[in-house]
Amino acid sequence: MKILLLGSGGREHALAWKISKSLLCSQLYIAPGNAGTAMCGQNIAIADNDIASIKQFILEKNIDMLVVGPEQALVDGIYDAVKTDTGTQHVLVIGPSKAGAQLEGSKDYAKEFMQEYHIPTAAYRTFTADEYEQAVAFLHTMQAPYVLKADGLAAGKGVIITDNIHQAETELHAMFMENKFGTSGHKVVIEQYLKGIELSVFVLTDGNSYLILPSAKDYKRIGEGDTGLNTGGMGSVSPVPFADEEFMQKVEERIIKPTIQGLQHRDIIYHGFLFIGLMNVNGDPYVIEYNVRMGDPETESVMPRINNDLVELFLHTAHGSLHQDTINISNQCVASIMLVSGGYPEKYEKGKIITRCEEVVDSQIFHAGTRRNEQGELLTAGGRVMTITTMADTLEKALAISNKNAETVQFDKKYYRKDIGLDVCK
Ligand code: AMP
Ligand code: GLY
């Protein structure tokens, strides 16, 4: 099978690495990819949200399967665009329809969906820009910390959490009146703050049957001890020790099953990954958000633990026959530490030469923001540069090896958190 994978992050390198191990994959293309994906297949210079060019490439190369890594193309309707065109409708697409992608594309849609299907989540209300006064009045009925969410995609930056009511009002004003997140912020969800520990649960579904993939914990803040600015993710571990059988049973019964039933009830075509961001509140799971794709850097810790042939699972997902599969998860533990460019998530420099990757032993490097120059040298090309991913008998061992190798790899202004996973090892 000829497969086209969209995206260019560490998630896509981990997916490409796993896809390229499948005997069912004869050729893998990645658009646009990075220096890591280029080791698993052929990178193509097409943006991952350029639907017209992607369709043209599918026709040119006779692609059999399209795997969509990031959310933008899904929210823009790439599934429908491929499936409603007689030239490309035979192509298997891993990713939900545009209707399904609303679970990530609109926070208000996701909240309303959860409310209808009685899925536990924070209490909320949604306001539009012409309801600024009502929104402020509602804020005053809430307790700190205040949680504001721009309705649409905002490159992961659309959530504001603050203890200060005046700042909450200022942020609301900025979203409604000053276009802080463009049209994404013209509708805002204000919700109750949930106190607990977060984890990421991943499901692969054909819209009827589903497989629960390994869970992971993501470390979002830039600083050690979960301090400082939010980032795309500074590291991840899998499994998550507190997500034991009892907890996961609650997740499946209270969240996964009603979510799938909701999709069925709404006649939503969904052949792909569903990422459920959860808060464990005193042993009970609450949904913080849905994403309609895998997480990054969770994928880097999840893929190594899946023993199944991923392409075979994708085939069954696209054909609606996932009921015949069982997931085979390794008992080993995986830790991924993200190396980032100094300054990230604010201003940082690119184009730094990366060295000593060849000295990394016992870990896998998943590239994120990397590229090669004409001389073949590896360069940084983004804020998040690569994960150092290690699989071992225990999380402690995996972390120790990842930390050692994170120290080995060199580039100017390299930064990484040395405390990834320590909280769950206690
Ligand atoms: P999101 O962009 O939806 O992933 O939100 C970013 C982060 O904000 C989440 O990973 C949580 O850490 C935090 N967050 C979002 N909603 C809530 C909430 N209702 N209560 C507490 N923390 C939240
Ligand atoms: N790691 C969180 C995300 O991918 O959204």
JSON list of N, CA, C and O and ligand atoms in Angstrom, two decimals, residues 218 220 232 275 291 293 295-298, ligand 2:
[
{"chain": "A", "resi": 218, "resn": "ASP", "atom": "N", "xyz": [1.47, 14.13, 29.60]},
{"chain": "A", "resi": 218, "resn": "ASP", "atom": "CA", "xyz": [2.21, 15.14, 28.85]},
{"chain": "A", "resi": 218, "resn": "ASP", "atom": "C", "xyz": [2.64, 16.22, 29.85]},
{"chain": "A", "resi": 218, "resn": "ASP", "atom": "O", "xyz": [1.92, 16.50, 30.81]},
{"chain": "A", "resi": 220, "resn": "LYS", "atom": "N", "xyz": [3.33, 20.05, 30.00]},
{"chain": "A", "resi": 220, "resn": "LYS", "atom": "CA", "xyz": [3.06, 21.18, 29.10]},
{"chain": "A", "resi": 220, "resn": "LYS", "atom": "C", "xyz": [3.85, 22.45, 29.40]},
{"chain": "A", "resi": 220, "resn": "LYS", "atom": "O", "xyz": [4.08, 23.25, 28.51]},
{"chain": "A", "resi": 232, "resn": "GLY", "atom": "N", "xyz": [3.92, 23.41, 23.57]},
{"chain": "A", "resi": 232, "resn": "GLY", "atom": "CA", "xyz": [3.28, 22.29, 22.88]},
{"chain": "A", "resi": 232, "resn": "GLY", "atom": "C", "xyz": [3.45, 20.99, 23.63]},
{"chain": "A", "resi": 232, "resn": "GLY", "atom": "O", "xyz": [2.72, 20.02, 23.38]},
{"chain": "A", "resi": 275, "resn": "PHE", "atom": "N", "xyz": [-8.44, 11.74, 20.86]},
{"chain": "A", "resi": 275, "resn": "PHE", "atom": "CA", "xyz": [-7.54, 12.01, 21.99]},
{"chain": "A", "resi": 275, "resn": "PHE", "atom": "C", "xyz": [-8.41, 12.69, 23.03]},
{"chain": "A", "resi": 275, "resn": "PHE", "atom": "O", "xyz": [-9.00, 13.73, 22.77]},
{"chain": "A", "resi": 291, "resn": "ASN", "atom": "N", "xyz": [-9.45, 16.02, 21.27]},
{"chain": "A", "resi": 291, "resn": "ASN", "atom": "CA", "xyz": [-8.70, 16.35, 20.07]},
{"chain": "A", "resi": 291, "resn": "ASN", "atom": "C", "xyz": [-8.97, 15.22, 19.09]},
{"chain": "A", "resi": 291, "resn": "ASN", "atom": "O", "xyz": [-9.18, 14.07, 19.51]},
{"chain": "A", "resi": 293, "resn": "ARG", "atom": "N", "xyz": [-7.05, 13.82, 16.84]},
{"chain": "A", "resi": 293, "resn": "ARG", "atom": "CA", "xyz": [-5.75, 13.40, 16.33]},
{"chain": "A", "resi": 293, "resn": "ARG", "atom": "C", "xyz": [-4.96, 12.86, 17.50]},
{"chain": "A", "resi": 293, "resn": "ARG", "atom": "O", "xyz": [-5.44, 12.90, 18.63]},
{"chain": "A", "resi": 295, "resn": "GLY", "atom": "N", "xyz": [-1.71, 13.01, 20.18]},
{"chain": "A", "resi": 295, "resn": "GLY", "atom": "CA", "xyz": [-1.04, 14.12, 20.87]},
{"chain": "A", "resi": 295, "resn": "GLY", "atom": "C", "xyz": [0.44, 14.15, 20.54]},
{"chain": "A", "resi": 295, "resn": "GLY", "atom": "O", "xyz": [1.02, 13.15, 20.14]},
{"chain": "A", "resi": 296, "resn": "ASP", "atom": "N", "xyz": [1.03, 15.30, 20.75]},
{"chain": "A", "resi": 296, "resn": "ASP", "atom": "CA", "xyz": [2.46, 15.44, 20.55]},
{"chain": "A", "resi": 296, "resn": "ASP", "atom": "C", "xyz": [2.99, 16.21, 21.76]},
{"chain": "A", "resi": 296, "resn": "ASP", "atom": "O", "xyz": [2.55, 17.34, 21.98]},
{"chain": "A", "resi": 297, "resn": "PRO", "atom": "N", "xyz": [3.81, 15.63, 22.62]},
{"chain": "A", "resi": 297, "resn": "PRO", "atom": "CA", "xyz": [4.71, 14.49, 22.43]},
{"chain": "A", "resi": 297, "resn": "PRO", "atom": "C", "xyz": [4.21, 13.15, 23.00]},
{"chain": "A", "resi": 297, "resn": "PRO", "atom": "O", "xyz": [5.03, 12.27, 23.24]},
{"chain": "A", "resi": 298, "resn": "GLU", "atom": "N", "xyz": [2.89, 12.98, 23.16]},
{"chain": "A", "resi": 298, "resn": "GLU", "atom": "CA", "xyz": [2.43, 11.69, 23.67]},
{"chain": "A", "resi": 298, "resn": "GLU", "atom": "C", "xyz": [2.67, 10.54, 22.67]},
{"chain": "A", "resi": 298, "resn": "GLU", "atom": "O", "xyz": [3.04, 9.43, 23.06]},
{"chain": "B", "resi": 2, "resn": "GLY", "atom": "N1", "xyz": [0.30, 17.25, 23.83]},
{"chain": "B", "resi": 2, "resn": "GLY", "atom": "C1", "xyz": [-0.95, 17.89, 23.68]},
{"chain": "B", "resi": 2, "resn": "GLY", "atom": "C2", "xyz": [-1.44, 18.00, 22.30]},
{"chain": "B", "resi": 2, "resn": "GLY", "atom": "O1", "xyz": [-0.94, 17.37, 21.40]},
{"chain": "B", "resi": 2, "resn": "GLY", "atom": "O2", "xyz": [-2.40, 18.72, 22.10]}
]
